Short mmCIF file of C-alpha atoms in Angstrom, two decimals:
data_model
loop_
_atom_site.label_atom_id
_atom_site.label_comp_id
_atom_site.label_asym_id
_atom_site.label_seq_id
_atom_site.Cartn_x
_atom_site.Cartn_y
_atom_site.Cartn_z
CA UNK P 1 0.00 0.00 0.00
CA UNK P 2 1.16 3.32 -0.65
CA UNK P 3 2.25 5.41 2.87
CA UNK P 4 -1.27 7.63 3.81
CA UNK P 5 -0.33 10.54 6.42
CA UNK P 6 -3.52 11.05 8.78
CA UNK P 7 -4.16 14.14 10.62
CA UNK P 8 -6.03 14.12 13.95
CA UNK P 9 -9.58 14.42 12.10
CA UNK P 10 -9.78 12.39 8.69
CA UNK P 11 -13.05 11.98 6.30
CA UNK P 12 -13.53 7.97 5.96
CA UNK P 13 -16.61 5.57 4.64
CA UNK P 14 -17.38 2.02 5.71
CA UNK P 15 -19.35 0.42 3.23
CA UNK P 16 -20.14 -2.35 4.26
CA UNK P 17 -22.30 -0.72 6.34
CA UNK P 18 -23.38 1.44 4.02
CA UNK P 19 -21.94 4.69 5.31
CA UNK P 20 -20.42 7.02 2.62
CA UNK P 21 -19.26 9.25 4.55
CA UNK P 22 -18.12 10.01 8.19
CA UNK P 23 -15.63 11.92 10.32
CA UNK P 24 -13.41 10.06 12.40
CA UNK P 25 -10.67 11.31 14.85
CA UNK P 26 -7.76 9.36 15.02
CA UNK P 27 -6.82 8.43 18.91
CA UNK P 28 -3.52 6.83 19.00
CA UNK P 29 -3.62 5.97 22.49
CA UNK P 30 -7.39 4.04 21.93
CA UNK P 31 -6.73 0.30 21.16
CA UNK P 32 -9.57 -0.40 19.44
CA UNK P 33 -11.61 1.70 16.97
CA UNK P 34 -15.36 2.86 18.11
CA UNK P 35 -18.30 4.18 16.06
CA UNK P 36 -20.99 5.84 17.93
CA UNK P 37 -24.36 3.61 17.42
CA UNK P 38 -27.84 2.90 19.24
CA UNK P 39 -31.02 0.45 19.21
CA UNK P 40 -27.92 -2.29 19.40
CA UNK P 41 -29.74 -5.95 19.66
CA UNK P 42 -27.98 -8.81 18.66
CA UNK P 43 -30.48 -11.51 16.60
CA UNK P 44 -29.80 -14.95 14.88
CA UNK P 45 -28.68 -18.39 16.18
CA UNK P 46 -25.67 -18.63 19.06
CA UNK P 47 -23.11 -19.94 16.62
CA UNK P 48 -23.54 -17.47 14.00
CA UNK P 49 -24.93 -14.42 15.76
CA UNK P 50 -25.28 -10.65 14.22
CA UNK P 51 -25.85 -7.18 15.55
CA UNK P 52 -28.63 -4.67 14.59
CA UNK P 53 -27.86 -1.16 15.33
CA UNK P 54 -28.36 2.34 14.10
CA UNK P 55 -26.12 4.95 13.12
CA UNK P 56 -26.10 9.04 13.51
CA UNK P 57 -23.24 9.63 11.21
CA UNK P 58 -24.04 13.64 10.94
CA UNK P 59 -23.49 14.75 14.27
CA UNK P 60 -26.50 17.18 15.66
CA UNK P 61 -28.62 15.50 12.57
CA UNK P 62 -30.39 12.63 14.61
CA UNK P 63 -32.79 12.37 11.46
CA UNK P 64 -30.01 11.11 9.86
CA UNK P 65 -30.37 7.18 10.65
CA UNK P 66 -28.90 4.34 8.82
CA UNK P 67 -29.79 0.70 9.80
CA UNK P 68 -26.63 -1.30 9.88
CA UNK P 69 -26.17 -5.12 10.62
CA UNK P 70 -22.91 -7.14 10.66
CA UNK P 71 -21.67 -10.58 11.89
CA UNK P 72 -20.35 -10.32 15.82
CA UNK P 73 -16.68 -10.85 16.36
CA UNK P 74 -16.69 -10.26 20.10
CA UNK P 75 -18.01 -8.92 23.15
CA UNK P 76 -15.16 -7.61 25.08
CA UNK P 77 -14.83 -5.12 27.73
CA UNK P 78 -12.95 -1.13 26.40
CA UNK P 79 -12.09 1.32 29.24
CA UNK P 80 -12.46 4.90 27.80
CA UNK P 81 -10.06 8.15 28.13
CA UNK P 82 -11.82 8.74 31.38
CA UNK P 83 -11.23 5.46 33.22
CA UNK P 84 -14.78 3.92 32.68
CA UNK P 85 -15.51 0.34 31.54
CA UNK P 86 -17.94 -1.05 29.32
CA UNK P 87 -18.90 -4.24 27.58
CA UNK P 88 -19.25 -3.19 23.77
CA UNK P 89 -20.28 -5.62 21.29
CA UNK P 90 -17.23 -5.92 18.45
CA UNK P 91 -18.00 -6.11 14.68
CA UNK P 92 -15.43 -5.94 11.44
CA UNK P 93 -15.74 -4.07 8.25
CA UNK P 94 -13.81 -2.58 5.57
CA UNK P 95 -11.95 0.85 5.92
CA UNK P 96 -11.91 3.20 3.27
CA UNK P 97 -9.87 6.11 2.78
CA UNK P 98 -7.47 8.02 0.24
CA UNK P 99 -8.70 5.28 -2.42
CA UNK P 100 -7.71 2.07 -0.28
CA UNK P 101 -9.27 -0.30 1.40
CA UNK P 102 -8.54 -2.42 4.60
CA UNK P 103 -9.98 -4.27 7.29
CA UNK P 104 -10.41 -3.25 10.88
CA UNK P 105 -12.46 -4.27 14.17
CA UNK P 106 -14.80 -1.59 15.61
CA UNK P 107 -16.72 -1.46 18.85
CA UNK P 108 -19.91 -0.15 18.83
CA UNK P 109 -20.65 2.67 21.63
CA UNK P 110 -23.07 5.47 22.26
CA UNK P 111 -21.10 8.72 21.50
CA UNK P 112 -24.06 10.79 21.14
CA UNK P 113 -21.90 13.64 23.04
CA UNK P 114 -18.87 13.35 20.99
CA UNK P 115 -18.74 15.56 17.88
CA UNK P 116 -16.85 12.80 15.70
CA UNK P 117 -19.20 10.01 14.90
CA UNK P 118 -16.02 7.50 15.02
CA UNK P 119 -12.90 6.83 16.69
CA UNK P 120 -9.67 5.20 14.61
CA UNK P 121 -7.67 3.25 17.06
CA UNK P 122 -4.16 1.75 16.85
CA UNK P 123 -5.43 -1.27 15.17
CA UNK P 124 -6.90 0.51 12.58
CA UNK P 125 -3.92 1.92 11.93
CA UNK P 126 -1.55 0.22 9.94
CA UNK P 127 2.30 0.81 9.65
CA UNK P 128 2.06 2.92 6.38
CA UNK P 129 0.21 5.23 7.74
CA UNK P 130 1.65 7.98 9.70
CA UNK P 131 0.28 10.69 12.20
CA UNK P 132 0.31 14.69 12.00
CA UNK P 133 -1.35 15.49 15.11
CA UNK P 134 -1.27 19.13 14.55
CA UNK P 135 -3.62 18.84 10.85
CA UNK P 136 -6.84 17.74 10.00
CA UNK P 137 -8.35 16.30 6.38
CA UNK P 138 -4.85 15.69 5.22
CA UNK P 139 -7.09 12.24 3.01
CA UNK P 140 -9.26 13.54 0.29
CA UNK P 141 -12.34 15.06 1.76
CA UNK P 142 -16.08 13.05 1.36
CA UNK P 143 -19.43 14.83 1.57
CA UNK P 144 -22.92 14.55 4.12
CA UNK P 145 -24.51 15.68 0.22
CA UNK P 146 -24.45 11.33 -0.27
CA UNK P 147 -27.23 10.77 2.82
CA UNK P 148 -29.40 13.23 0.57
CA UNK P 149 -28.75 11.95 -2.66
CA UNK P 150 -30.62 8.76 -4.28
CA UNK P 151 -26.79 6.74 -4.88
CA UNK P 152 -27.33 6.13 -0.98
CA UNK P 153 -29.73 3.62 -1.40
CA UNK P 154 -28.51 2.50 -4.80
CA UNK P 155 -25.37 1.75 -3.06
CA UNK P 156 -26.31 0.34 -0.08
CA UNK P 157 -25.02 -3.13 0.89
CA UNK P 158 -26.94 -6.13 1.27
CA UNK P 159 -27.29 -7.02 5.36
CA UNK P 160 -28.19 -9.58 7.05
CA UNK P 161 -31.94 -9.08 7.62
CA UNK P 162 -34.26 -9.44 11.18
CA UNK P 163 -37.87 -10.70 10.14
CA UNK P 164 -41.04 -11.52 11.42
CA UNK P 165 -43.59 -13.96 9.63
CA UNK P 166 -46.82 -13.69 11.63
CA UNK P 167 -48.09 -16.62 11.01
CA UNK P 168 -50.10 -19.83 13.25
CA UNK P 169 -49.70 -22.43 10.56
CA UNK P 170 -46.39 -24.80 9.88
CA UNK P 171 -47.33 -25.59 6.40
CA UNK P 172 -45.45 -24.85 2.73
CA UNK P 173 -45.57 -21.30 2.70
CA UNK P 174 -44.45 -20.47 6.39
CA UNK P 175 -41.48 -23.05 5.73
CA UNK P 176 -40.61 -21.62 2.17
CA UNK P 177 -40.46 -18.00 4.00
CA UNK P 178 -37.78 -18.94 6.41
CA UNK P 179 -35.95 -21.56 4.21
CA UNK P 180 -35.79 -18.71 1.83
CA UNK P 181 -34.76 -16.04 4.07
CA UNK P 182 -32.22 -18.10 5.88
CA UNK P 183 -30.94 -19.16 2.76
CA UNK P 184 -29.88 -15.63 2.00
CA UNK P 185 -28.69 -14.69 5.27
CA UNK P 186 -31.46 -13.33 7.08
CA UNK P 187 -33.34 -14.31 10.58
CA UNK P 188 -36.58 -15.40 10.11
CA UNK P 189 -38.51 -16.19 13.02
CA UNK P 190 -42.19 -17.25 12.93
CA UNK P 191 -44.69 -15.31 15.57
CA UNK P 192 -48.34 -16.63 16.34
CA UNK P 193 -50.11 -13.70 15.70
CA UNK P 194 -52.72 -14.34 18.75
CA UNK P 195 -49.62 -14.78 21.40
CA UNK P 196 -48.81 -11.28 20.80
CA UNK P 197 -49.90 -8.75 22.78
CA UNK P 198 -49.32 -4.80 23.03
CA UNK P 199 -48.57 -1.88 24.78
CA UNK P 200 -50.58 1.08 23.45
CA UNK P 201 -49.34 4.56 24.34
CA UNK P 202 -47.85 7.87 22.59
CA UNK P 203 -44.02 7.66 23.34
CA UNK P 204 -42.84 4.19 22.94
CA UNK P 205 -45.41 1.85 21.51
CA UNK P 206 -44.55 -1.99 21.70
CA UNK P 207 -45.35 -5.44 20.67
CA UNK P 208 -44.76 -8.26 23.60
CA UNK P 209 -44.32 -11.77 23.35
CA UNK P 210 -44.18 -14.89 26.02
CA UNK P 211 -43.50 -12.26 28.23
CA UNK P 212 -40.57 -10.45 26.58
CA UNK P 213 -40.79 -7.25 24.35
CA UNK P 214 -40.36 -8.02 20.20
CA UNK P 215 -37.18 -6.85 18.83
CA UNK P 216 -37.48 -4.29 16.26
CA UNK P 217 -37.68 -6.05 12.95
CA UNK P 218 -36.45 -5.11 9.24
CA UNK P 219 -39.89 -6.43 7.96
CA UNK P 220 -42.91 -8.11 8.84
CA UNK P 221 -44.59 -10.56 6.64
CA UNK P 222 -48.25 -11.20 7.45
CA UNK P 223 -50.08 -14.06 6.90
CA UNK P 224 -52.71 -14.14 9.44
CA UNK P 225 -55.63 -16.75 8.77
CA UNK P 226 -59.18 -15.01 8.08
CA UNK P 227 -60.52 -16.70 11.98
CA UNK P 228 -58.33 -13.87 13.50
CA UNK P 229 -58.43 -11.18 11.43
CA UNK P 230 -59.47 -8.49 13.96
CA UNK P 231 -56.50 -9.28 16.09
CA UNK P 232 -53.93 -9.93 13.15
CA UNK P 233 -54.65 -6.64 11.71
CA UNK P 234 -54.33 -4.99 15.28
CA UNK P 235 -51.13 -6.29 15.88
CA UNK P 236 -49.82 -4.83 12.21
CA UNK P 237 -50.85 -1.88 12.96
CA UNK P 238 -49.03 -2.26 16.14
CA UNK P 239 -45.60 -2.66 14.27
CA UNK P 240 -47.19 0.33 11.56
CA UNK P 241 -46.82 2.34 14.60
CA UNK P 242 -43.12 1.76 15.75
CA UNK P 243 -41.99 2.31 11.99
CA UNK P 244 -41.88 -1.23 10.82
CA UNK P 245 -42.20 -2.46 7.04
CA UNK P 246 -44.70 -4.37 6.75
CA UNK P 247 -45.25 -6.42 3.41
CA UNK P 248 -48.77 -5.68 3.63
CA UNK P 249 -50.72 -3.10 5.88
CA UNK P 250 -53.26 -3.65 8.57
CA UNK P 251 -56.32 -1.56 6.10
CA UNK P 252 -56.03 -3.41 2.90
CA UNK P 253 -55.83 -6.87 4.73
CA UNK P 254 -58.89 -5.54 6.42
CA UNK P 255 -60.72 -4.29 3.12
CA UNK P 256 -59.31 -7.51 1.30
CA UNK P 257 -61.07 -9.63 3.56
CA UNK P 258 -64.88 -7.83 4.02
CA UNK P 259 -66.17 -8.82 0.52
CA UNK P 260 -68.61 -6.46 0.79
CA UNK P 261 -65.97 -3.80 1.39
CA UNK P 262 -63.38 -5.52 -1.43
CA UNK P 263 -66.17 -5.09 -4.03
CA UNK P 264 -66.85 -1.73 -3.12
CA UNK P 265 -63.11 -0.81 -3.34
CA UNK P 266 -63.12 -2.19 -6.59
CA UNK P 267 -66.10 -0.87 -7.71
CA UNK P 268 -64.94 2.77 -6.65
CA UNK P 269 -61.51 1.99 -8.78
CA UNK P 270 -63.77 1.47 -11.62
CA UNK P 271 -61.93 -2.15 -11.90
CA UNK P 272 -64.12 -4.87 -13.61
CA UNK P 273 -66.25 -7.49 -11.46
CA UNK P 274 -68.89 -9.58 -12.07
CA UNK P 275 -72.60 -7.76 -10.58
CA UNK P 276 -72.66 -7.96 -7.22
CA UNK P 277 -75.86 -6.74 -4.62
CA UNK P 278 -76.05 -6.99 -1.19
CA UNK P 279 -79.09 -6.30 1.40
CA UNK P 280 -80.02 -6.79 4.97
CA UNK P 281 -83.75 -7.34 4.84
CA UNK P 282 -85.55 -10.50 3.52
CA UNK P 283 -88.25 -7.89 2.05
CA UNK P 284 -85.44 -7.09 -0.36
CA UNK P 285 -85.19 -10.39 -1.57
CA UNK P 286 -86.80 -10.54 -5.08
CA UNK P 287 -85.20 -7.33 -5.96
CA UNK P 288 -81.58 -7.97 -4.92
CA UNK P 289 -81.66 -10.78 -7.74
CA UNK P 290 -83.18 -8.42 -9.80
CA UNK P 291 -80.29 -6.36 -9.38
CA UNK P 292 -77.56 -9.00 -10.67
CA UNK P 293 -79.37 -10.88 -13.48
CA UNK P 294 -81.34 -13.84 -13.97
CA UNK P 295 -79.93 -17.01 -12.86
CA UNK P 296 -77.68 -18.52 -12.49
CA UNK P 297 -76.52 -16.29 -9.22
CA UNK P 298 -73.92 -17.36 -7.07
CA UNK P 299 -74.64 -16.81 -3.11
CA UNK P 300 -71.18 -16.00 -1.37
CA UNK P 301 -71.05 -15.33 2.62
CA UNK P 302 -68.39 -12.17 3.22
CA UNK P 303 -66.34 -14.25 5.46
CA UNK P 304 -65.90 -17.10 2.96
CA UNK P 305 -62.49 -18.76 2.17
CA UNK P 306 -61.08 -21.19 0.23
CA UNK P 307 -64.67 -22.12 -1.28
CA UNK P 308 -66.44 -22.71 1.37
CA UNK P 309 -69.66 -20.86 2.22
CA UNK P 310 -69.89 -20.09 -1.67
CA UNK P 311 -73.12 -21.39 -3.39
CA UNK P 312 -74.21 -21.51 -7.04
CA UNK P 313 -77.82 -21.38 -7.61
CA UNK P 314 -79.05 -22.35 -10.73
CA UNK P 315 -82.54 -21.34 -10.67
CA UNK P 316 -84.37 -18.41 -9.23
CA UNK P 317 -86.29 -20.97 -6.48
CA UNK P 318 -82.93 -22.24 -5.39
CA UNK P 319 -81.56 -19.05 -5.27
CA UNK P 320 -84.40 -17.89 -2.80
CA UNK P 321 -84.08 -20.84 -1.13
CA UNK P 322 -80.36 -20.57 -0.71
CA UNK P 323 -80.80 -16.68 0.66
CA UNK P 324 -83.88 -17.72 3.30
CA UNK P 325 -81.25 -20.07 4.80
CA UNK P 326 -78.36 -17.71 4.89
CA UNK P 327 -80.79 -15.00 6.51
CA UNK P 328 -82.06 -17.68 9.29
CA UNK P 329 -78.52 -18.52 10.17
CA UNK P 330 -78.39 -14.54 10.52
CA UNK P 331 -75.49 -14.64 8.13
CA UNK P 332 -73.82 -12.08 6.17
CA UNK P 333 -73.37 -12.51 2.28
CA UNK P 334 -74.06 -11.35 -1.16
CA UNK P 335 -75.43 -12.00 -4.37
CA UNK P 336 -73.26 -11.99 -7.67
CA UNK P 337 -73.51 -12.70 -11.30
CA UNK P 338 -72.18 -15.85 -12.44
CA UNK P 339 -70.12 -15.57 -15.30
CA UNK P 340 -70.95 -19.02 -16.92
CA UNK P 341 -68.26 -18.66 -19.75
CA UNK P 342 -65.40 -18.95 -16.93
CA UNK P 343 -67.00 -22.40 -17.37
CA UNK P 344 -65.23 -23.19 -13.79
CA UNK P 345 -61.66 -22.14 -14.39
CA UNK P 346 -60.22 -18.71 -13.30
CA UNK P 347 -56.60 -17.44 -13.04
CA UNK P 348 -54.63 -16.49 -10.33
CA UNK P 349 -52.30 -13.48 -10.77
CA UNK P 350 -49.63 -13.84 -7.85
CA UNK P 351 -48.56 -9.62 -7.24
CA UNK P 352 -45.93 -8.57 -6.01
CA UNK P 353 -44.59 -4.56 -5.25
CA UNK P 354 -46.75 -3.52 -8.44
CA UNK P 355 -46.30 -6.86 -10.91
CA UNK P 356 -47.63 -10.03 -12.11
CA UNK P 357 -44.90 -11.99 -10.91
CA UNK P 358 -46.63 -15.57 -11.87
CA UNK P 359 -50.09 -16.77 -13.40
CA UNK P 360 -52.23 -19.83 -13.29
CA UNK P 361 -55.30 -21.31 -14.57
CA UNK P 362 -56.99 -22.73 -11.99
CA UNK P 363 -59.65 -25.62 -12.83
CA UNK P 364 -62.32 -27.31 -10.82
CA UNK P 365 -62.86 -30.43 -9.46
CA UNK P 366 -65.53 -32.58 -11.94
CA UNK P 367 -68.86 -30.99 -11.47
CA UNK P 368 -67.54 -28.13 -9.00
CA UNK P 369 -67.71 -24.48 -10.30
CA UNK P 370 -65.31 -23.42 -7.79
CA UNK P 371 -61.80 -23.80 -9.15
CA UNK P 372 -60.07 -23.76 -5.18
CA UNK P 373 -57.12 -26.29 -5.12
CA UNK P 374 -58.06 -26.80 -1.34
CA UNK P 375 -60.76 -28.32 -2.92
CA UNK P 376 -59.46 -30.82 -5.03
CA UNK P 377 -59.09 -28.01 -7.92
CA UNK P 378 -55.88 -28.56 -10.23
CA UNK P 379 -53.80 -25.60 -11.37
CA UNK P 380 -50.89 -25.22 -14.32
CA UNK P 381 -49.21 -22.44 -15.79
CA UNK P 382 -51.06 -19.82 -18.21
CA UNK P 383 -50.04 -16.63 -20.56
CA UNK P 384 -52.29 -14.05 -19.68
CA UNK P 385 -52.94 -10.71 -21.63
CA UNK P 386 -51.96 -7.54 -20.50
CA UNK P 387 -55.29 -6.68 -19.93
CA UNK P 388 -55.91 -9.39 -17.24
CA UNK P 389 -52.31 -7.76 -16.02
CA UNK P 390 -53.31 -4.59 -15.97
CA UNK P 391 -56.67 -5.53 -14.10
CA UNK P 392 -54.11 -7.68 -11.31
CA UNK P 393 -51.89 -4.72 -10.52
CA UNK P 394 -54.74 -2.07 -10.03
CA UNK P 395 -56.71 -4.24 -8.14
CA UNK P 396 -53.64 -4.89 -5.62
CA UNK P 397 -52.91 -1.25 -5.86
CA UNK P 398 -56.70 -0.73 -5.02
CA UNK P 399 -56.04 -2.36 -1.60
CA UNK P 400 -52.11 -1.13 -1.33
CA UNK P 401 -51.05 -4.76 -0.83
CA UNK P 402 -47.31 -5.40 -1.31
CA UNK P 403 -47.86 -8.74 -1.94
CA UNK P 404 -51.71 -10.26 -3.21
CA UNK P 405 -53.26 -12.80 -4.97
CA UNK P 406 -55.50 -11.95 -7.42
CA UNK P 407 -58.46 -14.05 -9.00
CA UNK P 408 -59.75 -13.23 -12.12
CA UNK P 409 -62.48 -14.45 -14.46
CA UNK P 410 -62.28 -14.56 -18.19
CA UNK P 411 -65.71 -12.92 -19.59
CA UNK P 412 -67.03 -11.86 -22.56
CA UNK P 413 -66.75 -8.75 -21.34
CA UNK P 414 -62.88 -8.84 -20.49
CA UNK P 415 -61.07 -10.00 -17.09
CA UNK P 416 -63.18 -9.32 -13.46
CA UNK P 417 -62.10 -9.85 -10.27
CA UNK P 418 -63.44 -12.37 -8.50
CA UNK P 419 -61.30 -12.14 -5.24
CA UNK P 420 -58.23 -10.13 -3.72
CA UNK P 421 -56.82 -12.74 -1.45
CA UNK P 422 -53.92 -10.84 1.12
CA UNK P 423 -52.80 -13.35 2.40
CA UNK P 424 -51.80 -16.25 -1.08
CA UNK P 425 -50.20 -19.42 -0.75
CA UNK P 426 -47.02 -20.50 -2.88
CA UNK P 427 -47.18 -23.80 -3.15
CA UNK P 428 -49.53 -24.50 -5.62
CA UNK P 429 -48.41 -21.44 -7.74
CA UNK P 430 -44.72 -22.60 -7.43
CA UNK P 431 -45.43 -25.84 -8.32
CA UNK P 432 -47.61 -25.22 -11.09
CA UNK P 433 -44.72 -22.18 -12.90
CA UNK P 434 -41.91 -23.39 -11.17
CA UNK P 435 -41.49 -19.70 -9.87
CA UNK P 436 -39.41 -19.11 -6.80
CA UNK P 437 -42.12 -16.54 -5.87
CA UNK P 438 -40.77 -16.50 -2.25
CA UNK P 439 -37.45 -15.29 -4.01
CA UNK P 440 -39.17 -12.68 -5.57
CA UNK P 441 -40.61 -11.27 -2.44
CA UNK P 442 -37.40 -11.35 -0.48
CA UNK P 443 -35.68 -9.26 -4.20
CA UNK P 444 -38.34 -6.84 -2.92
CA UNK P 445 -38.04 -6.75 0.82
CA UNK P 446 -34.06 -5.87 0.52
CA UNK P 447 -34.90 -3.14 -1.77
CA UNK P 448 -37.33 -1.69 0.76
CA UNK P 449 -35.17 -1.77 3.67
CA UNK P 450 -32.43 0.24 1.76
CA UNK P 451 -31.73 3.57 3.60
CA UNK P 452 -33.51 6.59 1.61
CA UNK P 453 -32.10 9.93 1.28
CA UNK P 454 -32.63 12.16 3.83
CA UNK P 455 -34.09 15.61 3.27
CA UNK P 456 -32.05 19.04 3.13
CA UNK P 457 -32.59 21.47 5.75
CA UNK P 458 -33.59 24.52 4.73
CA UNK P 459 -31.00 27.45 5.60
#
């Protein structure tokens, strides 16, 4: 390496953490090297652990934060210049300055009252360096302009993620999210959505769990089953409020799951559908069929799933009879069209962050008009046009669902939704494409996490 003179204050960047710039004063009688972070928690299994922290690398601009994560060295204890010891938590990255580039170990430490965000130790310093302790920015000088400019988050690194998958169920698609994520370096861990519980107040809101207080994640991924959809969506919002990403939010799980509500959000998008009416009374009978067609009519309870509590009537009688019974179990539904050229096939457009990542055709079980493959449905891969594309984006949009699957009819009249579902499964659409969708979401979830530009002050 060629011989670098430092003075006693010298502009340096650590990316692997993703810090482009930051000024460091150079301490040769500190061993180690120190950068001032907070929220420290260290996450992942006890033979490979990590640390979480965050870092003020402006000083006096605490709105300024970059999430950083790195394997852990050590824990050791450092004594500071004024005789005090502490137990920091010891991580290694790359030093950059004057165009090179080498490795050094860095303690992590709150200097919130220190005016240089980092200390360079001894061991940082290697033996073709030399010291002028009377100068300062003798190295090539960086710039704060990179936490304000879009390259931060262009150039961020890729780090070793903390997420959550709220979920109750051990089956394909909970395994496939952490065999994914742990495949790639993150820590997933699974949370049952109905042992959480929270702590609701202005300052410091907080999601608990068997007693202890959740760690804050990188990214929640819900997939809470439609039995405890009140609570699921309470606890997203929970992590909405502490500033967590969550794949999707607590309303358009909530919207996605009223059908009454989903059609109207549709409807109000101006996105096509088949006819749908709904009423309370059992006076309105007669005309709420009047108001979707003649039959056929299919008779769909809002809190259906997977097929069930979905009814095709094929004559007016049995349509009235069908919607006397649903009123004496006082239950909730509504009457739609039935679109008799889908001849019992739909597709399902698997969306994710705005795109049609994978499509099936979904087909029915012999003599079933519902094409569900919990119900013995089959499923294989399909083109689809860019109309049916187009329809699958807005109607995710509609509900401002990161991730959604949605089901669409072919008619006569062009694609109509038939369902939003928030919270898909991947097995049958990986098996049937041969997609890794769960791929596909994590691709989006890293790009999400990235640090975004902070905003100027104005002067």
């Amino acid at each position: 390496m060629d011989k670098l003179t430092f003075g006693w204050e010298e502009w340096v960047s650590l990316p692997d953490l993703g810090l482009p710039a930051i000024k460091a004063k150079v301490d040769t009688g500190a061993r180690t090297s120190a950068l001032h972070a907070h929220d420290i928690e260290v996450f992942g299994p006890a033979k490979t652990p990590k640390v979480r922290f965050n870092v003020h690398p402006v000083s006096g601009r605490d709105d300024i934060s970059i999430t950083c994560s790195a394997p852990l060295v050590d824990r050791r204890e450092v004594t500071s210049s004024n005789g005090e010891a502490e137990q920091r938590f010891v991580i290694s990255s790359e030093l950059h300055v004057g165009g090179q580039t080498w490795p050094i170990e860095i303690t992590l430490t709150n200097r919130a009252s220190m005016n240089s965000r980092m200390l360079l130790g001894r061991q940082a310093l290697n033996d073709h360096i030399s010291i002028s302790p009377t100068e300062r920015h003798l190295q090539p000088e960086l710039s704060y302009e990179d936490y304000h400019s879009a390259s931060l988050k262009k150039g961020a690194p890729k780090r070793a993620l903390r997420i959550a998958v709220l979920s109750r169920e051990d089956n394909y698609s909970t395994r496939r999210l952490v065999e994914v994520g742990e495949t790639r370096g993150h820590v997933v861990e699974v949370i049952d959505t109905t042992r959480c519980y929270m702590a609701i107040n202005t300052m410091a809101p907080e999601v608990h769990y068997d007693g202890k207080r959740l760690p804050r994640y990188d990214a929640v991924i819900p997939r809470i089953g439609a039995s405890v959809t009140p609570y699921g969506t309470a606890v997203i919002r929970q992590f909405e409020a502490i500033g967590t990403y969550c794949v999707n939010g607590s309303a358009g799980i909530t919207a996605s799951r009223d059908k009454l509500h989903a059609h109207q959000v549709l409807a109000t998008k101006r996105i096509g559908m088949p006819s749908t009416a709904f009423a309370a009374s059992p006076k309105d009978t007669s005309n709420l069929m009047a108001l979707v067609g003649t039959a056929p009519l299919i008779v769909k309870l809002l809190e259906s799933t997977q097929g069930k509590g979905v009814v095709l009537a094929e004559t007016k009688k049995a349509a009235e009879s069908v919607i006397d019974a649903f009123r004496g179990l006082k239950a909730n539904f509504l009457v739609q069209d039935f679109v008799k050229e889908a001849a019992g096939e739909d597709i399902r457009c698997l969306v994710i962050a705005g795109k049609v990542v994978a499509a099936m055709k979904r087909t029915g079980a012999e003599g079933d008009f519902r094409s569900n493959l919990h119900r013995g449905g089959s499923a294989k891969v399909v083109r689809i046009t860019k109309e049916e594309r187009d329809t699958a984006v807005r109607a995710a949009r509609a509900f401002g669902l990161g991730k959604a699957g949605v089901d669409l009819l072919r008619s006569t009249s062009g694609p109509k939704v038939l369902e939003v579902n928030s919270s898909p499964g991947f097995e049958g659409i990986e098996n049937a494409t041969g997609k890794d969708i769960v791929g596909k979401l994590y691709d989006e979830i890293e790009t999400r996490v990235r640090p975004q530009p902070a905003r100027k002050r104005r002067s």
